[in-house]
Coordinates of C-alpha atoms and ligand atoms in Angstrom, one line a residue:
X705 CA -58.9 -11.6 -28.9
X706 CA -56.2 -13.3 -26.9
X707 CA -57.6 -14.1 -23.4
X708 CA -55.1 -13.6 -20.9
X709 CA -55.4 -15.3 -17.3
X710 CA -53.0 -13.7 -14.4
X711 CA -53.2 -13.7 -11.0
X712 CA -54.2 -10.8 -8.9
X713 CA -51.6 -8.2 -8.6
X714 CA -50.1 -4.6 -9.3
X715 CA -49.7 -5.1 -12.9
X716 CA -52.6 -7.3 -13.6
X717 CA -54.6 -4.6 -11.8
X718 CA -53.4 -1.7 -14.0
X719 CA -54.2 -3.9 -17.0
X720 CA -57.6 -4.7 -16.0
X721 CA -58.0 -0.7 -14.8
X722 CA -57.1 0.1 -18.5
X723 CA -59.5 -2.3 -20.0
X724 CA -62.4 -1.2 -18.1
X725 CA -61.7 2.5 -18.6
X726 CA -61.3 1.5 -22.4
X727 CA -65.2 0.0 -22.2
X728 CA -63.5 -3.6 -22.0
X729 CA -65.0 -6.4 -19.7
X730 CA -62.6 -7.9 -17.2
X731 CA -63.7 -11.5 -15.2
X732 CA -62.8 -11.2 -11.9
X733 CA -63.3 -13.4 -8.7
X734 CA -65.8 -13.4 -5.7
X735 CA -66.5 -15.7 -3.1
X736 CA -69.9 -17.0 -4.9
X737 CA -68.9 -17.5 -8.4
X738 CA -66.7 -15.2 -11.2
X739 CA -67.8 -12.3 -12.5
X740 CA -67.8 -10.8 -16.0
X741 CA -67.2 -6.9 -15.1
X742 CA -67.9 -3.6 -17.1
X743 CA -67.8 0.1 -16.1
X744 CA -71.6 0.3 -14.6
X745 CA -71.4 4.0 -16.3
X746 CA -70.5 2.8 -20.1
X747 CA -73.5 2.2 -21.9
X748 CA -71.6 0.4 -24.5
X749 CA -69.6 -1.5 -22.1
X750 CA -72.6 -2.6 -20.2
X751 CA -74.2 -3.6 -23.7
X752 CA -71.0 -5.6 -24.3
X753 CA -71.5 -8.0 -21.4
X754 CA -74.9 -8.9 -22.5
X755 CA -73.4 -9.5 -25.9
X756 CA -70.4 -11.5 -24.8
X757 CA -72.4 -13.8 -22.6
X758 CA -75.6 -14.0 -25.1
X759 CA -77.7 -12.7 -22.1
X760 CA -81.2 -11.9 -22.8
X761 CA -81.6 -8.1 -22.5
X762 CA -84.4 -8.3 -19.8
X763 CA -82.4 -9.9 -17.5
X764 CA -80.9 -7.2 -15.5
X765 CA -77.0 -6.7 -14.0
X766 CA -75.9 -6.6 -10.8
X767 CA -73.5 -3.7 -9.6
X768 CA -70.3 -4.5 -7.6
X769 CA -68.5 -1.8 -5.4
X770 CA -65.9 -2.2 -2.4
X771 CA -67.0 -1.9 0.8
X772 CA -66.0 2.0 1.3
X773 CA -67.8 3.0 -1.9
X774 CA -70.5 5.4 -1.0
X775 CA -73.3 3.9 -2.4
X776 CA -75.8 6.7 -1.7
X777 CA -74.2 8.3 -4.7
X778 CA -76.1 5.2 -6.6
X779 CA -79.6 4.5 -4.6
X780 CA -81.7 6.5 -2.6
X781 CA -84.3 5.6 0.3
X782 CA -82.1 2.8 1.9
X783 CA -84.5 1.6 4.6
X784 CA -83.5 1.1 8.3
X785 CA -83.9 -2.6 8.0
X786 CA -81.5 -2.6 5.1
X787 CA -78.9 -0.7 7.2
X788 CA -78.9 -3.3 9.8
X789 CA -78.4 -6.0 7.0
X790 CA -75.6 -4.1 5.7
X791 CA -74.2 -4.1 8.7
X792 CA -74.8 -8.0 9.8
X793 CA -74.0 -9.6 6.3
X794 CA -71.6 -7.0 4.1
X795 CA -69.5 -7.9 2.5
X796 CA -70.5 -10.8 1.8
X797 CA -72.9 -12.9 -0.9
X798 CA -76.2 -10.6 -0.4
X799 CA -77.1 -8.5 -3.1
X800 CA -79.5 -5.7 -2.1
X801 CA -82.0 -3.9 -4.5
X802 CA -82.7 -0.5 -3.8
X803 CA -84.4 2.3 -6.1
X804 CA -81.8 3.6 -8.3
X805 CA -80.6 7.2 -8.5
X806 CA -80.1 6.3 -12.4
X807 CA -76.6 7.3 -12.6
X808 CA -75.3 4.2 -13.9
X809 CA -76.2 3.2 -17.6
X810 CA -79.6 2.2 -17.8
X811 CA -78.7 -0.9 -19.5
X812 CA -77.8 -2.2 -15.8
X813 CA -81.1 -2.8 -14.8
X814 CA -82.6 -3.1 -18.4
X815 CA -84.7 -0.1 -17.7
X816 CA -86.1 -0.9 -14.2
X817 CA -86.3 2.0 -11.9
X818 CA -84.1 -0.2 -9.1
X819 CA -80.7 -1.0 -9.1
X820 CA -79.4 -4.3 -7.7
X821 CA -75.8 -3.7 -5.4
X822 CA -73.6 -6.1 -4.1
X823 CA -70.2 -5.9 -2.1
X824 CA -68.4 -9.2 -2.3
X825 CA -65.8 -10.1 0.4
X826 CA -63.7 -12.0 -1.7
X827 CA -59.9 -10.4 -0.9
X828 CA -59.6 -10.1 -4.9
X829 CA -62.6 -8.8 -5.8
X830 CA -62.1 -6.1 -3.0
X831 CA -58.6 -5.0 -4.6
X832 CA -60.1 -5.2 -8.0
X833 CA -62.9 -3.0 -7.1
X834 CA -61.2 -0.5 -4.9
X835 CA -58.2 0.2 -7.9
X836 CA -61.0 0.8 -9.9
X837 CA -63.2 2.7 -7.9
X838 CA -66.0 2.7 -10.1
X839 CA -69.2 0.6 -9.9
X840 CA -68.8 -2.7 -12.0
X841 CA -71.7 -4.2 -13.6
X842 CA -71.1 -7.9 -13.0
X843 CA -73.0 -11.2 -14.3
X844 CA -71.7 -14.7 -13.8
X845 CA -68.6 -15.4 -16.4
X846 CA -70.4 -17.7 -18.2
X847 CA -72.1 -18.1 -21.2
X848 CA -75.7 -17.5 -20.7
X849 CA -77.7 -20.5 -19.7
X850 CA -74.6 -22.7 -19.3
X851 CA -73.2 -23.8 -15.5
X852 CA -71.9 -20.4 -13.6
X853 CA -68.2 -20.5 -13.4
X854 CA -66.3 -21.2 -9.6
X855 CA -62.9 -20.9 -10.8
X856 CA -60.5 -19.0 -13.7
X857 CA -60.6 -22.2 -15.8
X858 CA -64.2 -22.3 -16.0
X859 CA -64.5 -18.9 -17.6
X860 CA -62.0 -19.4 -19.6
X861 CA -63.5 -22.7 -21.3
X862 CA -66.8 -20.5 -21.7
X863 CA -65.1 -17.2 -22.9
X864 CA -61.7 -17.7 -24.4
X865 CA -61.7 -15.3 -27.2
X866 CA -64.4 -13.1 -26.0
X867 CA -62.5 -10.8 -23.7
X868 CA -59.1 -9.7 -22.7
X869 CA -58.3 -10.8 -19.3
X870 CA -59.3 -13.0 -16.4
X871 CA -58.2 -12.3 -13.1
X872 CA -57.3 -15.6 -11.2
X873 CA -58.5 -15.5 -7.6
X874 CA -58.8 -19.2 -7.1
X875 CA -61.6 -21.3 -6.5
X876 CA -64.7 -19.4 -5.5
X877 CA -65.6 -21.0 -1.9
X878 CA -69.4 -19.9 -2.0
X879 CA -70.1 -21.8 -4.8
X880 CA -73.8 -20.6 -5.6
X881 CA -74.6 -17.1 -6.8
X882 CA -75.6 -14.5 -4.0
X883 CA -79.0 -13.9 -2.3
X884 CA -80.8 -11.4 -4.3
X885 CA -83.2 -9.4 -1.6
X886 CA -85.4 -6.9 -2.6
X887 CA -85.2 -3.7 -0.2
X888 CA -87.8 -1.5 -1.5
X889 CA -90.3 -2.4 0.3
X890 CA -91.8 -2.3 4.2
X891 CA -89.7 -6.0 4.5
X892 CA -86.9 -7.1 2.5
X893 CA -88.0 -10.1 0.4
X894 CA -85.9 -12.8 -1.1
X895 CA -86.0 -12.6 -5.1
X896 CA -83.3 -15.3 -5.4
X897 CA -82.0 -18.0 -2.7
X898 CA -78.5 -18.0 -1.8
X899 CA -75.7 -18.6 1.0
X900 CA -77.3 -15.6 3.4
X901 CA -80.6 -17.2 4.1
X902 CA -84.1 -16.1 4.8
X903 CA -84.0 -17.8 8.5
X904 CA -80.3 -15.2 8.7
X905 CA -82.4 -12.5 7.3
X906 CA -85.2 -13.0 9.5
X907 CA -83.0 -13.3 12.6
X908 CA -81.6 -9.8 12.3
X909 CA -84.9 -7.8 11.1
X910 CA -87.4 -9.8 12.3
X911 CA -89.4 -10.7 8.9
X912 CA -88.1 -11.7 5.5
X913 CA -90.6 -12.4 2.4
X914 CA -89.8 -14.7 0.0
X915 CA -91.0 -14.4 -4.3
X916 CA -91.8 -17.4 -5.6
X917 CA -92.0 -16.8 -9.2
X918 CA -94.7 -19.0 -11.4
X919 CA -94.3 -19.4 -15.4
X920 CA -96.2 -16.6 -17.0
X921 CA -96.1 -14.0 -14.2
X922 CA -94.9 -10.8 -14.5
X923 CA -90.9 -11.5 -13.2
X924 CA -89.9 -9.2 -10.4
X925 CA -86.6 -10.3 -10.7
X926 CA -86.2 -11.1 -14.6
X927 CA -83.5 -13.7 -14.1
X928 CA -85.6 -16.3 -12.4
X929 CA -87.8 -17.2 -15.6
X930 CA -84.9 -18.5 -17.6
X931 CA -83.6 -21.9 -17.8
X932 CA -80.3 -21.7 -16.3
X933 CA -76.6 -23.2 -14.7
X934 CA -77.2 -26.1 -17.2
X935 CA -74.7 -28.6 -18.0
X936 CA -74.1 -29.6 -21.8
X937 CA -75.8 -33.1 -21.4
X938 CA -78.8 -34.6 -20.5
X939 CA -79.8 -34.3 -17.3
X940 CA -82.7 -35.7 -14.8
X941 CA -83.9 -34.7 -11.1
X942 CA -85.2 -36.9 -8.6
X943 CA -86.6 -36.3 -5.0
X944 CA -84.4 -37.5 -2.4
X945 CA -87.4 -40.1 -1.5
X946 CA -87.3 -41.3 -5.1
X947 CA -83.7 -42.3 -4.9
X948 CA -84.5 -46.0 -5.8
X949 CA -86.5 -45.0 -9.0
X950 CA -83.1 -42.7 -9.7
X951 CA -80.9 -45.9 -9.3
X952 CA -83.2 -48.5 -11.2
X953 CA -82.7 -45.8 -14.2
X954 CA -79.2 -45.5 -13.6
X955 CA -78.9 -49.1 -14.0
X956 CA -81.1 -49.5 -16.9
X957 CA -79.5 -46.7 -18.7
X958 CA -75.7 -47.8 -17.9
X959 CA -76.9 -51.2 -19.3
X960 CA -77.7 -49.8 -22.5
X961 CA -73.9 -48.7 -22.6
X962 CA -74.5 -44.9 -21.8
X963 CA -72.3 -43.3 -19.4
X964 CA -74.2 -42.1 -16.6
X965 CA -73.4 -40.3 -13.6
X966 CA -75.3 -39.7 -10.5
X967 CA -74.9 -36.4 -8.6
X968 CA -75.8 -36.5 -5.0
X969 CA -74.5 -35.9 -1.5
X970 CA -72.5 -38.3 0.1
X971 CA -75.0 -39.7 2.4
X972 CA -77.0 -40.5 -0.7
X973 CA -74.1 -41.8 -2.7
X974 CA -73.2 -44.2 0.2
X975 CA -76.5 -45.6 0.3
X976 CA -77.1 -45.8 -3.9
X977 CA -73.9 -47.7 -4.1
X978 CA -73.4 -47.1 -7.7
X979 CA -70.1 -47.1 -9.6
X980 CA -70.0 -43.4 -11.3
X981 CA -70.7 -40.4 -8.9
X982 CA -70.7 -36.8 -8.8
X983 CA -70.1 -36.5 -5.0
X984 CA -71.4 -33.1 -3.7
X985 CA -70.1 -33.5 -0.2
X986 CA -71.5 -33.7 3.3
X987 CA -73.3 -30.6 4.8
X988 CA -75.1 -27.8 2.8
X989 CA -72.2 -25.3 2.4
X990 CA -69.9 -28.0 0.9
X991 CA -73.1 -29.2 -1.3
X992 CA -73.2 -25.5 -2.4
X993 CA -69.5 -24.5 -3.1
X994 CA -69.1 -28.0 -5.3
X995 CA -72.3 -28.0 -7.1
X996 CA -71.6 -26.1 -10.2
X997 CA -67.6 -27.6 -10.4
X998 CA -69.4 -31.2 -10.2
X999 CA -71.6 -30.4 -13.0
X1000 CA -69.0 -29.1 -15.2
X1001 CA -67.1 -32.3 -14.3
X1002 CA -69.9 -34.2 -15.1
X1003 CA -70.4 -32.7 -18.6
X1004 CA -67.3 -33.9 -19.3
X1005 CA -67.7 -37.1 -18.6
X1006 CA -71.4 -38.4 -18.7
X1007 CA -74.0 -38.6 -21.2
X1008 CA -76.7 -38.4 -18.7
X1009 CA -76.4 -36.8 -15.1
X1010 CA -79.0 -38.1 -12.4
X1011 CA -79.3 -35.6 -9.7
X1012 CA -80.3 -36.9 -6.8
X1013 CA -82.0 -33.9 -4.3
X1014 CA -80.5 -34.3 -0.5
X1015 CA -82.9 -35.2 2.1
X1016 CA -82.3 -31.5 3.8
X1017 CA -84.4 -29.0 2.3
X1018 CA -84.2 -25.9 4.2
X1019 CA -81.4 -23.0 4.6
X1020 CA -79.0 -22.8 2.0
X1021 CA -80.6 -26.0 0.6
X1022 CA -83.4 -23.5 -0.7
X1023 CA -80.7 -22.3 -3.1
X1024 CA -79.3 -25.2 -3.8
X1025 CA -82.5 -26.7 -5.1
X1026 CA -83.3 -23.6 -7.0
X1027 CA -80.3 -24.1 -9.2
X1028 CA -80.6 -27.8 -9.6
X1029 CA -84.0 -27.6 -10.8
X1030 CA -83.2 -25.0 -13.4
X1031 CA -80.1 -27.0 -14.3
X1032 CA -81.9 -30.1 -14.9
X1033 CA -85.3 -28.5 -16.7
Ligands
AMP2290 P1 -76.5 -13.1 -12.2 O1 -75.7 -11.6 -12.7 O2 -76.5 -14.2 -13.7 O3 -76.1 -13.4 -11.2 O4 -78.1 -12.8 -12.1 C1 -78.4 -11.5 -11.5 C2 -79.7 -11.4 -10.6 O5 -80.0 -10.6 -10.2 C3 -80.8 -11.9 -11.7 O6 -81.8 -13.1 -11.3 C4 -81.6 -10.8 -12.2 O7 -82.8 -10.7 -12.3 C5 -81.1 -10.0 -10.6 N1 -81.3 -8.6 -10.6 C6 -80.5 -7.8 -10.9 N2 -81.0 -6.3 -10.9 C7 -82.1 -6.4 -10.6 C8 -83.0 -5.5 -10.2 N3 -82.7 -4.4 -10.2 N4 -84.3 -6.2 -9.5 C9 -84.5 -7.2 -9.4 N5 -83.7 -8.4 -9.7 C10 -82.5 -8.0 -10.0
MG2291 MG1 -75.6 -16.2 -14.2

């Protein structure tokens, strides 16, 4: 299969619509990462998404809709706090999990009685979803377990030949996947940390829980139990306080003739003073935005990436650390 990469315009949107209505998959940009989309009403199309990615079939997908889509056709019992959060953060990088009306394919939620819904703010994503006027089931558009894609080039590198069309909407600015928020209980609970932080949610509705997955537990959000986001080279992860040790290993391994790169923020890079750096930038949003592109850049040049966590650990860094820990597992 030939994979076309097209800018978003009337012609490419029409092509995308034909592919989706025929049960195919189209990759599209969002403000977090690129998605691999299929018609959420079509069982075969949704199952095909799992096949293309090699995704475990117990890791449910998020349904994406445009901002004027009536989600009450898909889910029921939207609690009052969820309505406040919709108003505060949507469209945007927040996925909300509701009780499902089971109108979409059961393959979307892998048999769970809930449905994760997202309204992306990216202009190209909105155009694509509006043009289709369908709920689009979409995981990140990468091979399962590999680093998530933040550009059309990343999608092409992973999935060339496995889908017909990639809609190119430039670089995804957010950089890490959406916050996943359970909205089926009395208070919202963060299932996956992201750019909309627990603090931001609590500010709007007063309270917000956090679900911490531990190995062996029944996963509330099954995606959390898998190795994820990993570059195709060796990796190590150190705490900010362990920078000295990280630099020692960098130097020793470099002396052995290995290509080693330090992945860290700008502040840490200045202190470390080593030659090969994958610099994530300065503030938390910059770090999130650069994380996946630096991991992908790193796997091209390095045999070993030594990641050092930033000093700041709250806010958006909770989501960044979650990805870093899984990438370097
Ligand atoms: P990805 O598509 O790779 O960004 O992953 C989607 C994330 O959303 C995974 O962590 C899933 O476990 C989570 N998710 C999707 N649907 C549900 C759901 N119905 N309930 C809980 N988590 C979900
Ligand atoms: Mg993913």
